[in-house]
């Protein structure tokens, strides 16, 4: 039997909650965006810090998250929610009339515990459900549909690029061979195929973890949307507004780290270009170092063990 990944077994708990609220440096009358609403754990803490004049906008593309957000909006007039991807952040904020007025944007990336725990969503390798993995099940192709038609080379490339899976070719070959016998339509089918094809099981980690992560990221276009969302977040922030990002794996964290570094240095122009320094001033100031969860939080919520938080502030330029 494959080892159980503790991230898959827990009820929803917002990760790095105290640290995220501190990083946002909330103004009581400010305008804030929770761009990955989920089930509202961070959103409720933001609302608790706002006065009656403050406002919070939630964004999510998961219909179940939207339902939870609408319930919260009925209870609290300071909150509203829009169904959209993080890659549509600027449009959503513009529709609110908040462009360059937002005091803080929060991204809590990845898949949420309620999504993992719902077998019908197809994110989990521990529960048998339809092989879907879409954040919004009404848009795009499911993981099962993609795996039914992708070439071995395409599958291997996704496993390597988005899962950093060392045995990507071996696993991709096994998937193609398995689907020739029976269509891969269930999560447990895929997990068993990957587990058998993976010759090196990491202690305490299910051998299908990287493959499921890779396919999920690919199906939902997560890294491309994050790249667009980071740029848009800078554009919507007011001067001194905070951008706070919680990530869970190295791919997204590297992207955030490089983005923060680039925006804090200004445009990378040739040294002999005849422009004044004022023309390429930095748009962000990185605040502090990478923040990890405390040992106490990890002991209470093992899902937090891979979380890391970065924060930056919008510069006057």
Short mmCIF file of C-alpha atoms in Angstrom, two decimals:
data_model
loop_
_atom_site.label_atom_id
_atom_site.label_comp_id
_atom_site.label_asym_id
_atom_site.label_seq_id
_atom_site.Cartn_x
_atom_site.Cartn_y
_atom_site.Cartn_z
CA UNK A 1 0.00 0.00 0.00
CA UNK A 2 1.34 3.44 -0.92
CA UNK A 3 2.20 5.82 1.92
CA UNK A 4 -0.42 8.45 2.74
CA UNK A 5 0.42 12.09 2.16
CA UNK A 6 -0.90 13.97 5.20
CA UNK A 7 -1.91 16.94 3.04
CA UNK A 8 -4.74 14.81 1.67
CA UNK A 9 -6.41 13.98 4.99
CA UNK A 10 -7.05 17.30 6.69
CA UNK A 11 -10.03 19.59 7.05
CA UNK A 12 -9.54 23.06 5.63
CA UNK A 13 -7.33 25.32 7.69
CA UNK A 14 -5.96 28.58 6.25
CA UNK A 15 -2.18 28.34 6.09
CA UNK A 16 0.12 31.09 7.45
CA UNK A 17 -2.98 33.02 8.49
CA UNK A 18 -1.39 35.24 11.14
CA UNK A 19 1.65 35.91 8.97
CA UNK A 20 -0.48 36.79 5.92
CA UNK A 21 -2.59 39.28 7.87
CA UNK A 22 0.53 40.89 9.32
CA UNK A 23 2.12 41.08 5.88
CA UNK A 24 -0.93 42.84 4.43
CA UNK A 25 -0.56 45.60 7.06
CA UNK A 26 -4.31 46.15 6.83
CA UNK A 27 -5.71 49.66 6.86
CA UNK A 28 -9.09 49.57 8.55
CA UNK A 29 -10.75 51.57 5.76
CA UNK A 30 -8.75 49.97 2.94
CA UNK A 31 -9.64 48.07 -0.22
CA UNK A 32 -8.38 44.47 -0.40
CA UNK A 33 -8.53 41.55 -2.82
CA UNK A 34 -8.42 37.89 -1.80
CA UNK A 35 -7.62 36.59 -5.27
CA UNK A 36 -7.88 32.90 -4.26
CA UNK A 37 -10.91 32.91 -1.95
CA UNK A 38 -11.21 29.14 -1.46
CA UNK A 39 -13.43 28.71 1.58
CA UNK A 40 -12.77 32.16 3.01
CA UNK A 41 -10.35 31.47 5.85
CA UNK A 42 -8.04 34.34 4.98
CA UNK A 43 -10.97 36.48 3.84
CA UNK A 44 -12.69 36.29 7.22
CA UNK A 45 -9.51 37.35 8.99
CA UNK A 46 -9.16 40.32 6.64
CA UNK A 47 -12.76 41.33 7.29
CA UNK A 48 -12.15 41.10 11.04
CA UNK A 49 -9.39 43.71 10.62
CA UNK A 50 -11.52 46.12 8.55
CA UNK A 51 -13.82 48.85 9.77
CA UNK A 52 -17.30 49.42 8.35
CA UNK A 53 -15.67 51.55 5.64
CA UNK A 54 -13.25 48.85 4.47
CA UNK A 55 -14.02 46.54 1.55
CA UNK A 56 -12.86 43.09 0.49
CA UNK A 57 -13.27 41.52 -2.95
CA UNK A 58 -12.99 37.76 -3.32
CA UNK A 59 -12.02 36.08 -6.57
CA UNK A 60 -12.15 32.36 -7.41
CA UNK A 61 -13.06 30.19 -10.39
CA UNK A 62 -14.23 27.19 -8.39
CA UNK A 63 -18.07 27.18 -8.33
CA UNK A 64 -18.13 25.69 -4.83
CA UNK A 65 -15.87 28.50 -3.57
CA UNK A 66 -18.19 31.01 -5.24
CA UNK A 67 -21.17 29.50 -3.42
CA UNK A 68 -19.35 29.86 -0.09
CA UNK A 69 -18.39 33.42 -1.00
CA UNK A 70 -21.93 34.42 -1.87
CA UNK A 71 -23.12 33.12 1.47
CA UNK A 72 -20.51 35.30 3.18
CA UNK A 73 -21.51 38.30 1.05
CA UNK A 74 -25.09 37.95 2.26
CA UNK A 75 -23.85 38.16 5.84
CA UNK A 76 -21.33 40.97 5.39
CA UNK A 77 -21.98 43.94 3.08
CA UNK A 78 -18.25 44.79 3.07
CA UNK A 79 -17.54 41.67 1.04
CA UNK A 80 -18.30 40.72 -2.57
CA UNK A 81 -17.08 37.90 -4.80
CA UNK A 82 -16.54 37.38 -8.52
CA UNK A 83 -16.07 34.11 -10.39
CA UNK A 84 -12.89 34.52 -12.41
CA UNK A 85 -9.35 33.22 -12.65
CA UNK A 86 -6.42 35.05 -11.09
CA UNK A 87 -5.27 35.80 -14.63
CA UNK A 88 -8.29 38.10 -14.95
CA UNK A 89 -7.43 40.12 -11.84
CA UNK A 90 -7.01 43.49 -13.53
CA UNK A 91 -10.34 43.24 -15.34
CA UNK A 92 -12.19 42.24 -12.20
CA UNK A 93 -10.63 45.04 -10.16
CA UNK A 94 -11.32 47.59 -12.92
CA UNK A 95 -14.98 46.59 -12.91
CA UNK A 96 -15.07 47.51 -9.21
CA UNK A 97 -13.54 50.92 -9.97
CA UNK A 98 -10.53 50.04 -7.79
CA UNK A 99 -7.64 50.33 -10.24
CA UNK A 100 -4.54 51.69 -8.48
CA UNK A 101 -6.58 52.00 -5.28
CA UNK A 102 -6.14 48.49 -3.84
CA UNK A 103 -4.27 48.41 -0.53
CA UNK A 104 -3.50 44.71 -0.60
CA UNK A 105 -3.72 41.60 -2.79
CA UNK A 106 -3.43 38.07 -1.38
CA UNK A 107 -2.69 34.92 -3.38
CA UNK A 108 -2.93 31.55 -1.60
CA UNK A 109 -1.90 29.26 -4.43
CA UNK A 110 -2.55 25.63 -5.20
CA UNK A 111 -5.41 23.31 -4.39
CA UNK A 112 -7.48 23.68 -1.22
CA UNK A 113 -8.30 20.99 1.32
CA UNK A 114 -12.04 20.95 0.39
CA UNK A 115 -11.08 20.35 -3.24
CA UNK A 116 -8.79 17.49 -2.22
CA UNK A 117 -11.39 15.96 0.05
CA UNK A 118 -14.16 15.93 -2.57
CA UNK A 119 -13.75 12.69 -4.52
CA UNK A 120 -15.93 13.98 -7.36
CA UNK A 121 -13.41 16.73 -8.14
CA UNK A 122 -10.69 14.23 -9.04
CA UNK A 123 -7.77 15.99 -7.36
CA UNK A 124 -6.94 13.27 -4.84
CA UNK A 125 -5.07 10.02 -5.39
CA UNK A 126 -6.39 8.69 -2.08
CA UNK A 127 -10.06 8.71 -3.05
CA UNK A 128 -11.59 7.08 -6.10
CA UNK A 129 -13.36 9.65 -8.23
CA UNK A 130 -13.66 10.84 -11.82
CA UNK A 131 -10.33 11.93 -13.25
CA UNK A 132 -11.24 15.60 -13.58
CA UNK A 133 -8.87 18.00 -11.69
CA UNK A 134 -10.42 21.20 -13.10
CA UNK A 135 -10.77 24.13 -10.72
CA UNK A 136 -13.88 25.04 -12.71
CA UNK A 137 -15.43 21.76 -13.92
CA UNK A 138 -17.49 23.58 -16.55
CA UNK A 139 -14.49 24.95 -18.47
CA UNK A 140 -11.85 23.17 -20.54
CA UNK A 141 -10.90 19.52 -20.76
CA UNK A 142 -10.62 17.21 -17.79
CA UNK A 143 -7.45 15.37 -16.84
CA UNK A 144 -9.01 12.13 -18.07
CA UNK A 145 -9.87 13.64 -21.45
CA UNK A 146 -6.36 14.98 -21.88
CA UNK A 147 -4.69 11.72 -20.85
CA UNK A 148 -6.86 9.79 -23.31
CA UNK A 149 -5.41 11.68 -26.27
CA UNK A 150 -2.00 13.06 -25.29
CA UNK A 151 1.08 11.42 -26.75
CA UNK A 152 3.64 9.71 -24.55
CA UNK A 153 6.04 12.55 -25.26
CA UNK A 154 3.47 15.19 -24.28
CA UNK A 155 2.65 13.39 -21.01
CA UNK A 156 6.32 13.03 -20.13
CA UNK A 157 6.92 16.72 -20.81
CA UNK A 158 4.08 17.74 -18.48
CA UNK A 159 5.29 15.43 -15.70
CA UNK A 160 8.82 16.80 -15.98
CA UNK A 161 7.93 20.49 -16.40
CA UNK A 162 5.18 20.82 -13.81
CA UNK A 163 5.97 17.97 -11.42
CA UNK A 164 9.76 17.82 -11.68
CA UNK A 165 9.25 14.06 -11.89
CA UNK A 166 12.55 12.21 -12.46
CA UNK A 167 10.79 9.16 -13.90
CA UNK A 168 8.54 11.12 -16.26
CA UNK A 169 9.28 8.99 -19.34
CA UNK A 170 8.78 5.71 -17.53
CA UNK A 171 5.48 6.91 -16.02
CA UNK A 172 4.26 8.36 -19.32
CA UNK A 173 4.97 5.05 -21.06
CA UNK A 174 3.03 3.18 -18.39
CA UNK A 175 0.05 5.54 -18.75
CA UNK A 176 -0.08 5.04 -22.52
CA UNK A 177 0.18 1.27 -22.16
CA UNK A 178 -2.53 1.20 -19.48
CA UNK A 179 -5.02 3.27 -21.49
CA UNK A 180 -4.68 0.86 -24.42
CA UNK A 181 -6.13 -1.84 -22.18
CA UNK A 182 -8.74 0.25 -20.32
CA UNK A 183 -9.54 3.97 -20.52
CA UNK A 184 -8.16 5.92 -17.55
CA UNK A 185 -11.24 7.59 -16.13
CA UNK A 186 -10.76 7.26 -12.35
CA UNK A 187 -8.20 8.76 -9.97
CA UNK A 188 -7.39 5.45 -8.35
CA UNK A 189 -6.67 3.90 -11.74
CA UNK A 190 -4.13 6.60 -12.52
CA UNK A 191 -2.59 6.48 -9.04
CA UNK A 192 -2.05 2.72 -9.30
CA UNK A 193 -0.48 2.99 -12.76
CA UNK A 194 1.90 5.73 -11.61
CA UNK A 195 2.78 3.92 -8.37
CA UNK A 196 3.72 0.75 -10.23
CA UNK A 197 5.81 2.68 -12.75
CA UNK A 198 7.65 4.76 -10.12
CA UNK A 199 10.77 2.84 -8.99
CA UNK A 200 11.70 5.21 -6.16
CA UNK A 201 9.14 5.97 -3.47
CA UNK A 202 9.96 8.94 -1.24
CA UNK A 203 9.37 8.28 2.49
CA UNK A 204 6.01 9.62 3.64
CA UNK A 205 4.98 10.68 0.14
CA UNK A 206 2.65 8.86 -2.23
CA UNK A 207 4.52 7.95 -5.45
CA UNK A 208 1.78 9.61 -7.52
CA UNK A 209 2.12 12.99 -5.77
CA UNK A 210 4.33 14.65 -8.37
CA UNK A 211 2.37 13.27 -11.31
CA UNK A 212 -0.98 14.42 -9.93
CA UNK A 213 0.50 17.84 -9.17
CA UNK A 214 1.90 18.15 -12.68
CA UNK A 215 -1.32 17.16 -14.43
CA UNK A 216 -3.40 19.47 -12.21
CA UNK A 217 -1.12 22.44 -12.85
CA UNK A 218 -1.18 21.77 -16.60
CA UNK A 219 -4.95 21.25 -16.83
CA UNK A 220 -5.64 24.49 -14.95
CA UNK A 221 -2.90 26.52 -16.65
CA UNK A 222 -1.77 27.52 -13.16
CA UNK A 223 1.74 28.85 -13.78
CA UNK A 224 0.74 30.88 -16.82
CA UNK A 225 -2.16 32.40 -14.89
CA UNK A 226 0.13 33.16 -11.95
CA UNK A 227 2.59 34.93 -14.24
CA UNK A 228 -0.19 37.14 -15.60
CA UNK A 229 -1.71 37.69 -12.16
CA UNK A 230 1.53 38.94 -10.61
CA UNK A 231 1.90 41.59 -13.31
CA UNK A 232 -1.72 42.62 -12.91
CA UNK A 233 -1.45 42.79 -9.13
CA UNK A 234 1.28 45.41 -9.41
CA UNK A 235 -0.93 47.39 -11.80
CA UNK A 236 -3.96 47.44 -9.48
CA UNK A 237 -2.13 48.27 -6.24
CA UNK A 238 -2.09 51.73 -4.72
CA UNK A 239 1.24 53.19 -3.66
CA UNK A 240 2.31 51.37 -0.47
CA UNK A 241 -0.18 48.59 -1.27
CA UNK A 242 1.00 45.10 -0.33
CA UNK A 243 1.28 41.99 -2.49
CA UNK A 244 1.32 38.80 -0.41
CA UNK A 245 1.84 35.38 -2.01
CA UNK A 246 1.62 31.98 -0.30
CA UNK A 247 3.02 29.15 -2.39
CA UNK A 248 3.40 25.42 -1.84
CA UNK A 249 5.90 24.13 -4.35
CA UNK A 250 9.18 25.24 -5.84
CA UNK A 251 7.88 26.03 -9.33
CA UNK A 252 5.49 28.75 -8.24
CA UNK A 253 7.78 30.04 -5.50
CA UNK A 254 10.66 30.45 -7.95
CA UNK A 255 8.36 32.40 -10.24
CA UNK A 256 7.28 34.70 -7.41
CA UNK A 257 10.85 35.16 -6.18
CA UNK A 258 12.12 36.10 -9.64
CA UNK A 259 9.18 38.41 -10.28
CA UNK A 260 9.72 40.24 -6.98
CA UNK A 261 13.44 40.53 -7.70
CA UNK A 262 12.85 41.88 -11.21
CA UNK A 263 10.24 44.42 -10.13
CA UNK A 264 12.38 45.59 -7.21
CA UNK A 265 15.33 46.28 -9.54
CA UNK A 266 13.44 48.08 -12.27
CA UNK A 267 13.64 47.41 -15.98
CA UNK A 268 16.71 45.54 -17.21
CA UNK A 269 17.91 47.98 -19.86
CA UNK A 270 21.27 48.03 -21.69
CA UNK A 271 23.85 50.05 -19.70
CA UNK A 272 24.59 52.37 -22.63
CA UNK A 273 20.94 53.23 -23.33
CA UNK A 274 20.49 57.04 -23.04
CA UNK A 275 17.73 57.12 -20.40
CA UNK A 276 17.60 58.67 -16.95
CA UNK A 277 17.42 56.50 -13.82
CA UNK A 278 13.92 57.84 -13.14
CA UNK A 279 12.73 56.13 -16.32
CA UNK A 280 13.22 52.63 -14.95
CA UNK A 281 12.62 52.87 -11.23
CA UNK A 282 11.47 49.78 -9.37
CA UNK A 283 7.73 49.17 -9.04
CA UNK A 284 8.01 46.90 -5.98
CA UNK A 285 10.00 46.84 -2.78
CA UNK A 286 10.58 43.39 -1.32
CA UNK A 287 9.81 43.34 2.39
CA UNK A 288 11.67 40.95 4.65
CA UNK A 289 12.75 37.41 3.95
CA UNK A 290 10.88 34.29 2.95
CA UNK A 291 8.44 33.32 5.72
CA UNK A 292 7.87 29.69 6.67
CA UNK A 293 5.19 28.29 9.00
CA UNK A 294 6.15 27.75 12.61
CA UNK A 295 6.76 24.22 13.92
CA UNK A 296 3.57 24.64 15.95
CA UNK A 297 1.48 25.32 12.84
CA UNK A 298 3.01 22.37 10.98
CA UNK A 299 2.23 20.06 13.91
CA UNK A 300 -1.40 21.21 13.88
CA UNK A 301 -1.73 21.31 10.10
CA UNK A 302 0.82 19.13 8.23
CA UNK A 303 -0.35 20.64 4.91
CA UNK A 304 1.45 23.83 5.98
CA UNK A 305 4.86 22.17 5.98
CA UNK A 306 5.64 23.12 2.37
CA UNK A 307 4.06 26.58 2.50
CA UNK A 308 6.14 29.72 2.10
CA UNK A 309 5.12 33.38 2.06
CA UNK A 310 6.64 36.34 0.23
CA UNK A 311 5.59 39.97 0.54
CA UNK A 312 6.33 43.12 -1.43
CA UNK A 313 5.07 46.70 -1.39
CA UNK A 314 4.10 48.90 -4.34
CA UNK A 315 6.62 51.66 -4.91
CA UNK A 316 5.74 55.23 -5.79
CA UNK A 317 6.97 54.84 -9.37
#
